[in-house]
PDB file of C-alpha atoms in Angstrom:
ATOM      1  CA  MET V   1     -58.951   6.771 -26.164  1.00 82.00           C
ATOM      2  CA  LYS V   2     -58.959   4.109 -29.401  1.00 93.00           C
ATOM      3  CA  LEU V   3     -56.166   1.861 -29.583  1.00 97.00           C
ATOM      4  CA  THR V   4     -54.285   0.597 -32.768  1.00 98.00           C
ATOM      5  CA  ARG V   5     -54.281  -3.019 -33.791  1.00 98.00           C
ATOM      6  CA  THR V   6     -50.729  -2.476 -33.152  1.00 98.00           C
ATOM      7  CA  VAL V   7     -50.854  -0.818 -30.073  1.00 98.00           C
ATOM      8  CA  LYS V   8     -53.239  -3.540 -28.747  1.00 98.00           C
ATOM      9  CA  ASN V   9     -50.836  -6.280 -29.980  1.00 98.00           C
ATOM     10  CA  ILE V  10     -47.746  -4.741 -28.171  1.00 98.00           C
ATOM     11  CA  LEU V  11     -50.090  -4.618 -24.885  1.00 98.00           C
ATOM     12  CA  SER V  12     -50.628  -8.549 -25.312  1.00 98.00           C
ATOM     13  CA  TRP V  13     -46.979  -8.911 -25.092  1.00 98.00           C
ATOM     14  CA  TYR V  14     -47.260  -7.794 -21.095  1.00 98.00           C
ATOM     15  CA  GLU V  15     -49.074 -10.749 -20.057  1.00 98.00           C
ATOM     16  CA  GLY V  16     -48.264 -10.292 -16.339  1.00 97.00           C
ATOM     17  CA  ASP V  17     -49.497  -6.811 -16.051  1.00 97.00           C
ATOM     18  CA  ASN V  18     -52.216  -5.053 -14.594  1.00 97.00           C
ATOM     19  CA  PRO V  19     -55.136  -3.002 -16.418  1.00 98.00           C
ATOM     20  CA  GLY V  20     -53.188   0.111 -15.081  1.00 98.00           C
ATOM     21  CA  SER V  21     -49.687  -0.325 -16.161  1.00 98.00           C
ATOM     22  CA  LYS V  22     -51.305  -1.364 -19.688  1.00 98.00           C
ATOM     23  CA  ALA V  23     -53.179   1.791 -19.938  1.00 98.00           C
ATOM     24  CA  ASN V  24     -50.301   3.929 -19.118  1.00 98.00           C
ATOM     25  CA  LEU V  25     -48.336   2.332 -21.502  1.00 98.00           C
ATOM     26  CA  ALA V  26     -51.068   2.554 -24.088  1.00 98.00           C
ATOM     27  CA  ARG V  27     -50.946   6.617 -23.076  1.00 98.00           C
ATOM     28  CA  ILE V  28     -47.479   6.686 -24.197  1.00 98.00           C
ATOM     29  CA  LEU V  29     -48.119   4.784 -27.436  1.00 98.00           C
ATOM     30  CA  MET V  30     -51.082   6.642 -28.163  1.00 98.00           C
ATOM     31  CA  ASN V  31     -49.436  10.168 -27.714  1.00 98.00           C
ATOM     32  CA  GLY V  32     -48.046  12.671 -30.332  1.00 98.00           C
ATOM     33  CA  LYS V  33     -47.611  12.691 -33.619  1.00 98.00           C
ATOM     34  CA  LEU V  34     -46.641   8.595 -34.038  1.00 98.00           C
ATOM     35  CA  ALA V  35     -49.908   7.763 -31.895  1.00 98.00           C
ATOM     36  CA  GLY V  36     -50.655   4.322 -32.530  1.00 98.00           C
ATOM     37  CA  THR V  37     -47.779   3.488 -34.816  1.00 98.00           C
ATOM     38  CA  GLY V  38     -45.798   1.283 -32.166  1.00 98.00           C
ATOM     39  CA  LYS V  39     -42.847   3.987 -32.534  1.00 98.00           C
ATOM     40  CA  MET V  40     -41.930   6.519 -30.025  1.00 98.00           C
ATOM     41  CA  VAL V  41     -39.970   9.502 -29.666  1.00 98.00           C
ATOM     42  CA  ILE V  42     -39.507  10.658 -25.603  1.00 98.00           C
ATOM     43  CA  LEU V  43     -37.238  13.468 -24.612  1.00 98.00           C
ATOM     44  CA  PRO V  44     -35.050  12.829 -21.747  1.00 97.00           C
ATOM     45  CA  VAL V  45     -33.809  15.653 -19.692  1.00 96.00           C
ATOM     46  CA  ASP V  46     -31.627  14.308 -16.617  1.00 93.00           C
ATOM     47  CA  GLN V  47     -28.369  15.667 -18.414  1.00 90.00           C
ATOM     48  CA  GLY V  48     -28.132  18.302 -15.671  1.00 85.00           C
ATOM     49  CA  PHE V  49     -28.003  15.869 -13.049  1.00 86.00           C
ATOM     50  CA  GLU V  50     -25.466  14.025 -14.748  1.00 84.00           C
ATOM     51  CA  HIS V  51     -23.184  16.340 -16.286  1.00 88.00           C
ATOM     52  CA  GLY V  52     -24.034  20.104 -14.760  1.00 92.00           C
ATOM     53  CA  PRO V  53     -26.156  22.630 -15.713  1.00 94.00           C
ATOM     54  CA  ALA V  54     -23.800  24.654 -18.216  1.00 96.00           C
ATOM     55  CA  ARG V  55     -22.796  21.542 -19.884  1.00 94.00           C
ATOM     56  CA  SER V  56     -26.546  20.877 -20.374  1.00 95.00           C
ATOM     57  CA  PHE V  57     -27.777  23.794 -21.122  1.00 96.00           C
ATOM     58  CA  ALA V  58     -25.489  26.525 -22.177  1.00 97.00           C
ATOM     59  CA  PRO V  59     -25.552  26.133 -25.599  1.00 96.00           C
ATOM     60  CA  ASN V  60     -29.192  26.542 -25.691  1.00 97.00           C
ATOM     61  CA  PRO V  61     -29.807  29.155 -22.451  1.00 97.00           C
ATOM     62  CA  ALA V  62     -33.475  29.109 -22.961  1.00 97.00           C
ATOM     63  CA  ALA V  63     -33.306  25.231 -21.921  1.00 97.00           C
ATOM     64  CA  TYR V  64     -32.423  26.390 -18.185  1.00 97.00           C
ATOM     65  CA  ASP V  65     -36.141  26.645 -17.532  1.00 98.00           C
ATOM     66  CA  PRO V  66     -38.173  23.851 -17.334  1.00 97.00           C
ATOM     67  CA  HIS V  67     -40.933  24.733 -18.799  1.00 98.00           C
ATOM     68  CA  TYR V  68     -38.870  24.926 -21.895  1.00 98.00           C
ATOM     69  CA  HIS V  69     -38.520  21.306 -22.322  1.00 98.00           C
ATOM     70  CA  PHE V  70     -42.348  20.615 -21.254  1.00 98.00           C
ATOM     71  CA  GLN V  71     -43.243  22.918 -24.329  1.00 98.00           C
ATOM     72  CA  LEU V  72     -40.475  21.353 -26.772  1.00 98.00           C
ATOM     73  CA  ALA V  73     -41.923  17.951 -26.409  1.00 98.00           C
ATOM     74  CA  ILE V  74     -45.935  19.199 -26.314  1.00 98.00           C
ATOM     75  CA  ASP V  75     -45.272  21.019 -29.667  1.00 98.00           C
ATOM     76  CA  ALA V  76     -42.878  18.290 -31.219  1.00 98.00           C
ATOM     77  CA  GLY V  77     -45.623  16.042 -30.700  1.00 98.00           C
ATOM     78  CA  LEU V  78     -43.678  13.557 -28.755  1.00 98.00           C
ATOM     79  CA  ASN V  79     -44.804  10.702 -26.978  1.00 98.00           C
ATOM     80  CA  ALA V  80     -43.459  11.718 -23.506  1.00 98.00           C
ATOM     81  CA  PHE V  81     -40.938  13.868 -21.252  1.00 98.00           C
ATOM     82  CA  ALA V  82     -38.886  12.032 -19.272  1.00 98.00           C
ATOM     83  CA  THR V  83     -36.989  13.845 -16.245  1.00 97.00           C
ATOM     84  CA  PRO V  84     -36.049  14.202 -12.424  1.00 96.00           C
ATOM     85  CA  LEU V  85     -38.270  15.093  -9.695  1.00 97.00           C
ATOM     86  CA  GLY V  86     -37.786  18.726  -9.507  1.00 96.00           C
ATOM     87  CA  MET V  87     -37.912  19.227 -12.933  1.00 97.00           C
ATOM     88  CA  ILE V  88     -41.189  17.382 -12.747  1.00 98.00           C
ATOM     89  CA  GLU V  89     -42.548  19.723 -10.173  1.00 98.00           C
ATOM     90  CA  ALA V  90     -41.428  22.962 -11.542  1.00 98.00           C
ATOM     91  CA  GLY V  91     -44.112  22.470 -14.442  1.00 98.00           C
ATOM     92  CA  ALA V  92     -46.283  19.261 -13.739  1.00 97.00           C
ATOM     93  CA  ASP V  93     -49.400  21.659 -12.967  1.00 98.00           C
ATOM     94  CA  THR V  94     -48.848  24.147 -15.898  1.00 98.00           C
ATOM     95  CA  PHE V  95     -48.808  21.395 -18.534  1.00 98.00           C
ATOM     96  CA  ALA V  96     -51.259  18.780 -16.467  1.00 98.00           C
ATOM     97  CA  GLY V  97     -52.246  16.139 -19.092  1.00 97.00           C
ATOM     98  CA  GLN V  98     -50.668  17.659 -21.692  1.00 98.00           C
ATOM     99  CA  ILE V  99     -48.338  15.106 -22.172  1.00 98.00           C
ATOM    100  CA  PRO V 100     -47.155  11.435 -20.723  1.00 98.00           C
ATOM    101  CA  LEU V 101     -44.246  12.164 -17.792  1.00 98.00           C
ATOM    102  CA  ILE V 102     -41.911   9.398 -16.875  1.00 98.00           C
ATOM    103  CA  LEU V 103     -40.524  10.230 -13.398  1.00 98.00           C
ATOM    104  CA  LYS V 104     -36.387   9.316 -13.712  1.00 97.00           C
ATOM    105  CA  VAL V 105     -36.195   8.037 -10.009  1.00 97.00           C
ATOM    106  CA  ASN V 106     -32.335   7.883  -9.798  1.00 93.00           C
ATOM    107  CA  SER V 107     -29.297   9.245 -11.075  1.00 88.00           C
ATOM    108  CA  SER V 108     -25.609   9.802 -10.945  1.00 83.00           C
ATOM    109  CA  ASN V 109     -23.281  12.980 -11.329  1.00 79.00           C
ATOM    110  CA  SER V 110     -20.053  13.527 -12.971  1.00 75.00           C
ATOM    111  CA  TRP V 111     -18.116  13.586  -9.752  1.00 81.00           C
ATOM    112  CA  ALA V 112     -18.887  10.127  -9.000  1.00 74.00           C
ATOM    113  CA  GLN V 113     -16.042   7.289  -9.605  1.00 71.00           C
ATOM    114  CA  ASP V 114     -18.021   4.353  -8.170  1.00 72.00           C
ATOM    115  CA  ARG V 115     -20.616   3.575 -10.735  1.00 76.00           C
ATOM    116  CA  ASP V 116     -23.647   3.783  -9.095  1.00 80.00           C
ATOM    117  CA  GLN V 117     -27.051   5.974  -8.899  1.00 85.00           C
ATOM    118  CA  ALA V 118     -28.761   7.510  -6.087  1.00 89.00           C
ATOM    119  CA  ILE V 119     -32.780   7.296  -5.677  1.00 93.00           C
ATOM    120  CA  TYR V 120     -34.369  10.441  -5.100  1.00 94.00           C
ATOM    121  CA  GLY V 121     -37.688  10.167  -6.575  1.00 96.00           C
ATOM    122  CA  THR V 122     -40.613   7.645  -5.553  1.00 97.00           C
ATOM    123  CA  VAL V 123     -43.681   5.563  -6.919  1.00 98.00           C
ATOM    124  CA  ASP V 124     -45.994   8.150  -4.703  1.00 98.00           C
ATOM    125  CA  ASP V 125     -44.330  11.141  -6.281  1.00 98.00           C
ATOM    126  CA  ALA V 126     -44.990   9.683  -9.674  1.00 98.00           C
ATOM    127  CA  LEU V 127     -48.636   9.300  -8.821  1.00 98.00           C
ATOM    128  CA  ARG V 128     -48.883  13.026  -7.155  1.00 98.00           C
ATOM    129  CA  LEU V 129     -47.639  14.406 -10.177  1.00 98.00           C
ATOM    130  CA  GLY V 130     -49.752  12.589 -12.507  1.00 98.00           C
ATOM    131  CA  CYS V 131     -47.011  10.300 -14.403  1.00 98.00           C
ATOM    132  CA  SER V 132     -47.570   7.453 -16.526  1.00 98.00           C
ATOM    133  CA  ALA V 133     -44.399   6.000 -15.849  1.00 98.00           C
ATOM    134  CA  ILE V 134     -41.073   5.561 -13.477  1.00 98.00           C
ATOM    135  CA  GLY V 135     -37.443   5.394 -15.329  1.00 97.00           C
ATOM    136  CA  PHE V 136     -34.468   3.902 -13.690  1.00 96.00           C
ATOM    137  CA  THR V 137     -30.915   3.937 -14.673  1.00 94.00           C
ATOM    138  CA  MET V 138     -29.030   0.237 -13.742  1.00 95.00           C
ATOM    139  CA  TYR V 139     -25.458  -0.174 -15.061  1.00 92.00           C
ATOM    140  CA  PRO V 140     -24.571  -3.536 -15.929  1.00 94.00           C
ATOM    141  CA  GLY V 141     -21.033  -4.346 -15.168  1.00 91.00           C
ATOM    142  CA  SER V 142     -21.106  -1.856 -12.018  1.00 92.00           C
ATOM    143  CA  ASP V 143     -20.042  -3.461  -8.495  1.00 90.00           C
ATOM    144  CA  HIS V 144     -23.129  -2.185  -7.411  1.00 91.00           C
ATOM    145  CA  PHE V 145     -25.155  -3.826 -10.024  1.00 92.00           C
ATOM    146  CA  ASN V 146     -26.782  -6.288  -8.059  1.00 94.00           C
ATOM    147  CA  GLU V 147     -27.805  -3.988  -5.512  1.00 94.00           C
ATOM    148  CA  MET V 148     -29.161  -1.867  -8.174  1.00 92.00           C
ATOM    149  CA  ILE V 149     -31.306  -4.904  -9.149  1.00 94.00           C
ATOM    150  CA  GLU V 150     -32.892  -4.836  -5.678  1.00 95.00           C
ATOM    151  CA  GLU V 151     -33.648  -1.525  -6.011  1.00 94.00           C
ATOM    152  CA  ILE V 152     -35.418  -1.507  -9.068  1.00 93.00           C
ATOM    153  CA  ARG V 153     -37.269  -4.803  -8.210  1.00 95.00           C
ATOM    154  CA  GLU V 154     -38.663  -3.235  -5.038  1.00 96.00           C
ATOM    155  CA  MET V 155     -39.706   0.074  -7.270  1.00 96.00           C
ATOM    156  CA  SER V 156     -40.917  -1.909 -10.245  1.00 97.00           C
ATOM    157  CA  ALA V 157     -43.452  -3.789  -8.085  1.00 97.00           C
ATOM    158  CA  GLU V 158     -44.466  -0.880  -6.427  1.00 98.00           C
ATOM    159  CA  ALA V 159     -45.111   0.994  -9.697  1.00 98.00           C
ATOM    160  CA  LYS V 160     -46.879  -1.805 -11.304  1.00 98.00           C
ATOM    161  CA  ALA V 161     -48.888  -2.502  -8.266  1.00 98.00           C
ATOM    162  CA  ALA V 162     -49.921   1.407  -8.550  1.00 98.00           C
ATOM    163  CA  GLY V 163     -50.706   0.929 -12.258  1.00 98.00           C
ATOM    164  CA  LEU V 164     -47.434   2.854 -13.684  1.00 98.00           C
ATOM    165  CA  ALA V 165     -45.428   1.891 -16.268  1.00 98.00           C
ATOM    166  CA  VAL V 166     -41.785   1.045 -15.865  1.00 98.00           C
ATOM    167  CA  VAL V 167     -38.874   2.406 -17.849  1.00 98.00           C
ATOM    168  CA  VAL V 168     -35.142   1.080 -17.482  1.00 98.00           C
ATOM    169  CA  TRP V 169     -32.142   3.136 -18.612  1.00 97.00           C
ATOM    170  CA  SER V 170     -29.374  -0.104 -18.993  1.00 97.00           C
ATOM    171  CA  TYR V 171     -26.264   1.037 -19.556  1.00 94.00           C
ATOM    172  CA  PRO V 172     -23.240  -1.384 -19.138  1.00 95.00           C
ATOM    173  CA  ARG V 173     -20.416   0.507 -17.197  1.00 91.00           C
ATOM    174  CA  GLY V 174     -17.973  -0.121 -14.533  1.00 88.00           C
ATOM    175  CA  GLY V 175     -16.335  -3.241 -13.392  1.00 86.00           C
ATOM    176  CA  LYS V 176     -13.586  -4.372 -16.059  1.00 87.00           C
ATOM    177  CA  LEU V 177     -15.898  -2.593 -19.442  1.00 93.00           C
ATOM    178  CA  THR V 178     -13.561  -0.051 -21.396  1.00 94.00           C
ATOM    179  CA  ALA V 179     -15.281   2.796 -22.654  1.00 92.00           C
ATOM    180  CA  VAL V 180     -15.046   1.255 -26.133  1.00 96.00           C
ATOM    181  CA  GLU V 181     -16.740  -1.979 -24.467  1.00 97.00           C
ATOM    182  CA  GLU V 182     -19.664  -0.348 -23.088  1.00 96.00           C
ATOM    183  CA  THR V 183     -21.241  -0.072 -26.560  1.00 97.00           C
ATOM    184  CA  ALA V 184     -19.628  -3.188 -28.305  1.00 98.00           C
ATOM    185  CA  MET V 185     -22.452  -5.260 -30.272  1.00 98.00           C
ATOM    186  CA  ASP V 186     -22.681  -8.240 -27.600  1.00 98.00           C
ATOM    187  CA  VAL V 187     -22.587  -5.800 -24.582  1.00 98.00           C
ATOM    188  CA  CYS V 188     -25.408  -3.720 -25.583  1.00 98.00           C
ATOM    189  CA  ALA V 189     -27.656  -6.820 -26.560  1.00 98.00           C
ATOM    190  CA  TYR V 190     -26.778  -8.298 -22.998  1.00 98.00           C
ATOM    191  CA  ALA V 191     -28.159  -4.991 -21.434  1.00 98.00           C
ATOM    192  CA  ALA V 192     -30.920  -5.119 -22.957  1.00 98.00           C
ATOM    193  CA  HIS V 193     -31.669  -8.756 -22.521  1.00 98.00           C
ATOM    194  CA  LEU V 194     -31.173  -8.148 -18.577  1.00 98.00           C
ATOM    195  CA  ALA V 195     -33.765  -5.013 -18.375  1.00 98.00           C
ATOM    196  CA  ALA V 196     -36.519  -7.417 -20.154  1.00 98.00           C
ATOM    197  CA  LEU V 197     -35.772 -10.020 -17.607  1.00 98.00           C
ATOM    198  CA  ILE V 198     -36.219  -7.950 -14.845  1.00 97.00           C
ATOM    199  CA  GLY V 199     -39.671  -6.559 -15.942  1.00 97.00           C
ATOM    200  CA  ALA V 200     -38.920  -3.363 -17.779  1.00 98.00           C
ATOM    201  CA  HIS V 201     -41.725  -2.525 -19.854  1.00 98.00           C
ATOM    202  CA  ILE V 202     -39.847   0.123 -21.942  1.00 98.00           C
ATOM    203  CA  ILE V 203     -35.831  -0.272 -22.504  1.00 98.00           C
ATOM    204  CA  LYS V 204     -33.453   2.394 -22.961  1.00 98.00           C
ATOM    205  CA  VAL V 205     -30.140   1.329 -24.462  1.00 98.00           C
ATOM    206  CA  LYS V 206     -27.349   3.043 -26.355  1.00 96.00           C
ATOM    207  CA  LEU V 207     -26.978   2.116 -30.101  1.00 97.00           C
ATOM    208  CA  PRO V 208     -24.368  -0.670 -30.389  1.00 97.00           C
ATOM    209  CA  SER V 209     -21.006  -0.714 -32.531  1.00 97.00           C
ATOM    210  CA  ASP V 210     -19.830  -3.682 -34.779  1.00 97.00           C
ATOM    211  CA  HIS V 211     -16.998  -4.372 -31.829  1.00 97.00           C
ATOM    212  CA  LEU V 212     -17.284  -7.604 -29.813  1.00 98.00           C
ATOM    213  CA  ALA V 213     -16.045  -7.727 -26.043  1.00 97.00           C
ATOM    214  CA  GLN V 214     -16.711 -10.718 -24.655  1.00 95.00           C
ATOM    215  CA  PRO V 215     -14.616 -13.480 -26.483  1.00 96.00           C
ATOM    216  CA  ASP V 216     -16.904 -16.345 -25.203  1.00 97.00           C
ATOM    217  CA  ALA V 217     -19.394 -14.461 -26.867  1.00 97.00           C
ATOM    218  CA  LYS V 218     -17.303 -13.408 -29.828  1.00 98.00           C
ATOM    219  CA  LYS V 219     -17.242 -17.071 -30.984  1.00 98.00           C
ATOM    220  CA  VAL V 220     -20.963 -17.495 -30.725  1.00 98.00           C
ATOM    221  CA  TYR V 221     -21.573 -14.661 -32.772  1.00 98.00           C
ATOM    222  CA  GLU V 222     -19.055 -15.782 -35.509  1.00 98.00           C
ATOM    223  CA  ALA V 223     -19.738 -19.400 -35.347  1.00 98.00           C
ATOM    224  CA  GLU V 224     -23.691 -18.905 -35.739  1.00 98.00           C
ATOM    225  CA  LYS V 225     -22.961 -15.952 -38.317  1.00 98.00           C
ATOM    226  CA  ILE V 226     -25.054 -13.102 -36.619  1.00 98.00           C
ATOM    227  CA  ASP V 227     -24.982 -10.117 -38.855  1.00 98.00           C
ATOM    228  CA  ILE V 228     -23.855  -7.025 -37.245  1.00 98.00           C
ATOM    229  CA  SER V 229     -22.629  -5.589 -40.279  1.00 98.00           C
ATOM    230  CA  THR V 230     -24.817  -2.642 -40.081  1.00 97.00           C
ATOM    231  CA  GLN V 231     -26.479  -0.511 -38.124  1.00 97.00           C
ATOM    232  CA  ALA V 232     -29.733  -1.821 -38.857  1.00 98.00           C
ATOM    233  CA  ALA V 233     -28.852  -4.872 -38.239  1.00 98.00           C
ATOM    234  CA  ARG V 234     -27.345  -4.504 -34.802  1.00 98.00           C
ATOM    235  CA  VAL V 235     -30.356  -2.948 -33.880  1.00 98.00           C
ATOM    236  CA  SER V 236     -32.354  -5.882 -35.421  1.00 98.00           C
ATOM    237  CA  HIS V 237     -30.075  -8.027 -32.840  1.00 98.00           C
ATOM    238  CA  VAL V 238     -31.006  -5.918 -30.146  1.00 98.00           C
ATOM    239  CA  MET V 239     -34.577  -6.267 -30.688  1.00 98.00           C
ATOM    240  CA  GLN V 240     -34.063 -10.320 -30.730  1.00 98.00           C
ATOM    241  CA  SER V 241     -31.943 -10.221 -27.734  1.00 98.00           C
ATOM    242  CA  VAL V 242     -35.519  -8.753 -26.045  1.00 98.00           C
ATOM    243  CA  PHE V 243     -37.722 -11.900 -26.123  1.00 98.00           C
ATOM    244  CA  ASN V 244     -37.642 -11.777 -29.632  1.00 98.00           C
ATOM    245  CA  ASN V 245     -39.133  -8.459 -30.394  1.00 98.00           C
ATOM    246  CA  ARG V 246     -41.444  -8.614 -27.853  1.00 98.00           C
ATOM    247  CA  ARG V 247     -40.380  -5.753 -25.437  1.00 98.00           C
ATOM    248  CA  LEU V 248     -40.090  -2.224 -26.531  1.00 98.00           C
ATOM    249  CA  VAL V 249     -36.871  -0.712 -27.112  1.00 98.00           C
ATOM    250  CA  VAL V 250     -35.705   3.236 -27.588  1.00 98.00           C
ATOM    251  CA  PHE V 251     -32.357   4.101 -28.402  1.00 98.00           C
ATOM    252  CA  SER V 252     -30.148   6.699 -26.777  1.00 93.00           C
ATOM    253  CA  GLY V 253     -29.240  10.051 -28.858  1.00 80.00           C
ATOM    254  CA  GLY V 254     -25.928  10.482 -27.184  1.00 74.00           C
ATOM    255  CA  ALA V 255     -24.122  13.594 -27.104  1.00 74.00           C
ATOM    256  CA  LYS V 256     -25.040  16.154 -29.373  1.00 78.00           C
ATOM    257  CA  LYS V 257     -23.829  15.606 -32.826  1.00 81.00           C
ATOM    258  CA  GLY V 258     -24.167  16.368 -36.497  1.00 91.00           C
ATOM    259  CA  ALA V 259     -28.121  16.241 -38.000  1.00 91.00           C
ATOM    260  CA  ASN V 260     -27.374  13.961 -40.558  1.00 94.00           C
ATOM    261  CA  SER V 261     -25.718  11.273 -37.983  1.00 94.00           C
ATOM    262  CA  VAL V 262     -28.842  11.987 -36.024  1.00 95.00           C
ATOM    263  CA  TYR V 263     -31.149  11.302 -39.005  1.00 96.00           C
ATOM    264  CA  ASP V 264     -28.730   8.335 -40.002  1.00 96.00           C
ATOM    265  CA  ASP V 265     -29.388   6.682 -36.314  1.00 96.00           C
ATOM    266  CA  ALA V 266     -33.180   7.064 -36.706  1.00 97.00           C
ATOM    267  CA  VAL V 267     -33.183   5.648 -40.077  1.00 97.00           C
ATOM    268  CA  ALA V 268     -31.505   2.342 -38.898  1.00 97.00           C
ATOM    269  CA  ILE V 269     -33.422   2.351 -35.987  1.00 98.00           C
ATOM    270  CA  ARG V 270     -36.494   1.877 -38.136  1.00 98.00           C
ATOM    271  CA  ASP V 271     -35.006  -0.320 -40.456  1.00 98.00           C
ATOM    272  CA  GLY V 272     -33.653  -2.725 -37.690  1.00 98.00           C
ATOM    273  CA  GLY V 273     -36.960  -3.005 -36.285  1.00 98.00           C
ATOM    274  CA  GLY V 274     -36.499  -0.881 -33.162  1.00 98.00           C
ATOM    275  CA  ASN V 275     -39.480   1.440 -31.435  1.00 98.00           C
ATOM    276  CA  GLY V 276     -37.585   4.997 -31.552  1.00 98.00           C
ATOM    277  CA  SER V 277     -35.272   7.507 -30.133  1.00 98.00           C
ATOM    278  CA  ILE V 278     -35.151   8.904 -26.465  1.00 96.00           C
ATOM    279  CA  ILE V 279     -33.350  11.646 -27.814  1.00 95.00           C
ATOM    280  CA  GLY V 280     -32.178  14.908 -25.554  1.00 95.00           C
ATOM    281  CA  ARG V 281     -28.885  17.035 -26.024  1.00 95.00           C
ATOM    282  CA  ASN V 282     -29.290  16.586 -29.743  1.00 95.00           C
ATOM    283  CA  THR V 283     -32.131  18.374 -29.710  1.00 96.00           C
ATOM    284  CA  PHE V 284     -32.561  20.976 -26.602  1.00 97.00           C
ATOM    285  CA  GLN V 285     -28.845  22.136 -27.019  1.00 96.00           C
ATOM    286  CA  ARG V 286     -30.048  23.460 -30.568  1.00 97.00           C
ATOM    287  CA  PRO V 287     -32.596  26.232 -30.901  1.00 97.00           C
ATOM    288  CA  ARG V 288     -35.776  25.956 -30.437  1.00 98.00           C
ATOM    289  CA  GLU V 289     -37.216  26.048 -34.004  1.00 98.00           C
ATOM    290  CA  GLU V 290     -33.655  23.974 -35.167  1.00 97.00           C
ATOM    291  CA  ALA V 291     -34.964  21.653 -32.524  1.00 97.00           C
ATOM    292  CA  LEU V 292     -38.313  21.178 -33.679  1.00 98.00           C
ATOM    293  CA  GLU V 293     -37.385  20.866 -37.387  1.00 97.00           C
ATOM    294  CA  MET V 294     -35.212  17.958 -36.265  1.00 97.00           C
ATOM    295  CA  LEU V 295     -37.816  16.544 -34.277  1.00 98.00           C
ATOM    296  CA  GLY V 296     -40.121  16.251 -37.161  1.00 98.00           C
ATOM    297  CA  LYS V 297     -37.903  14.968 -39.431  1.00 98.00           C
ATOM    298  CA  ILE V 298     -37.202  12.487 -36.817  1.00 98.00           C
ATOM    299  CA  VAL V 299     -40.830  11.520 -36.802  1.00 98.00           C
ATOM    300  CA  ASP V 300     -40.924  11.114 -40.748  1.00 98.00           C
ATOM    301  CA  ILE V 301     -38.197   8.695 -40.598  1.00 98.00           C
ATOM    302  CA  TYR V 302     -40.486   6.613 -38.237  1.00 98.00           C
ATOM    303  CA  LYS V 303     -43.292   7.052 -40.408  1.00 97.00           C
ATOM    304  CA  GLY V 304     -41.714   5.972 -43.355  1.00 95.00           C
ATOM    305  CA  LYS V 305     -42.230   9.395 -44.990  1.00 90.00           C
ATOM    306  CA  ALA V 306     -38.350  10.347 -44.962  1.00 78.00           C
TER     307      ALA V 306
END
């Protein structure tokens, strides 16, 4: 696998990492139709854990089958497929070596009220199943946040020592945060920065709104005239918040919405300097051919062809 200059430069940002972690990060960056560009589109399928099977898969019943998602990610030429333990175990042998895998090691469920996550996957599982990375969700704002940080510190150290990459879903939730504040500009930038500080290689956050939630932060944004007027400007500020663009950030697609909104999001991410999309329900809840067409257009957007 010959690395592009872009990928070599990205790997140089991770100065404390061993060759194993960098190699697995390179495998993700060099896979699929966006190989070598520094851009990524990743398929995440952990929604069954978070929302239940019917809410996740009934709109496209073929998606109840784990093999469907492996094949969708492969045929669409995506960088990686991220999913919980059981789904990877249901297809790891059939699809071994065909696409980089990210083992999602923790999740919550729709009944939980305490904004915490249960850990059910291990670094040994990731190695056994041929994964390139582990994925971990943390909730800045939750009363359990400090415990979650301690959990990921241990798992991240173990994963890096074993030569795996670390992906962190950083979703502000819980505590005094309202639903509107969870995607506020200052809150999303803070969440991304926290994920960078705890050592994530790839950071997943939601696209921020132009709302400013924290009074003290709002004063600074206004005094320093930080531009948050467009989605692209807000993406650019998130990237600035992760060591001045020296960490990889992919943005969540969220709940299913119209195709044009999905494409507008991708354009804003591209124009703001983001590294790509991690997009699940907006693709796998559509019929396969429609999903492939959508993913193809998103890839073209990141290539600058659309």
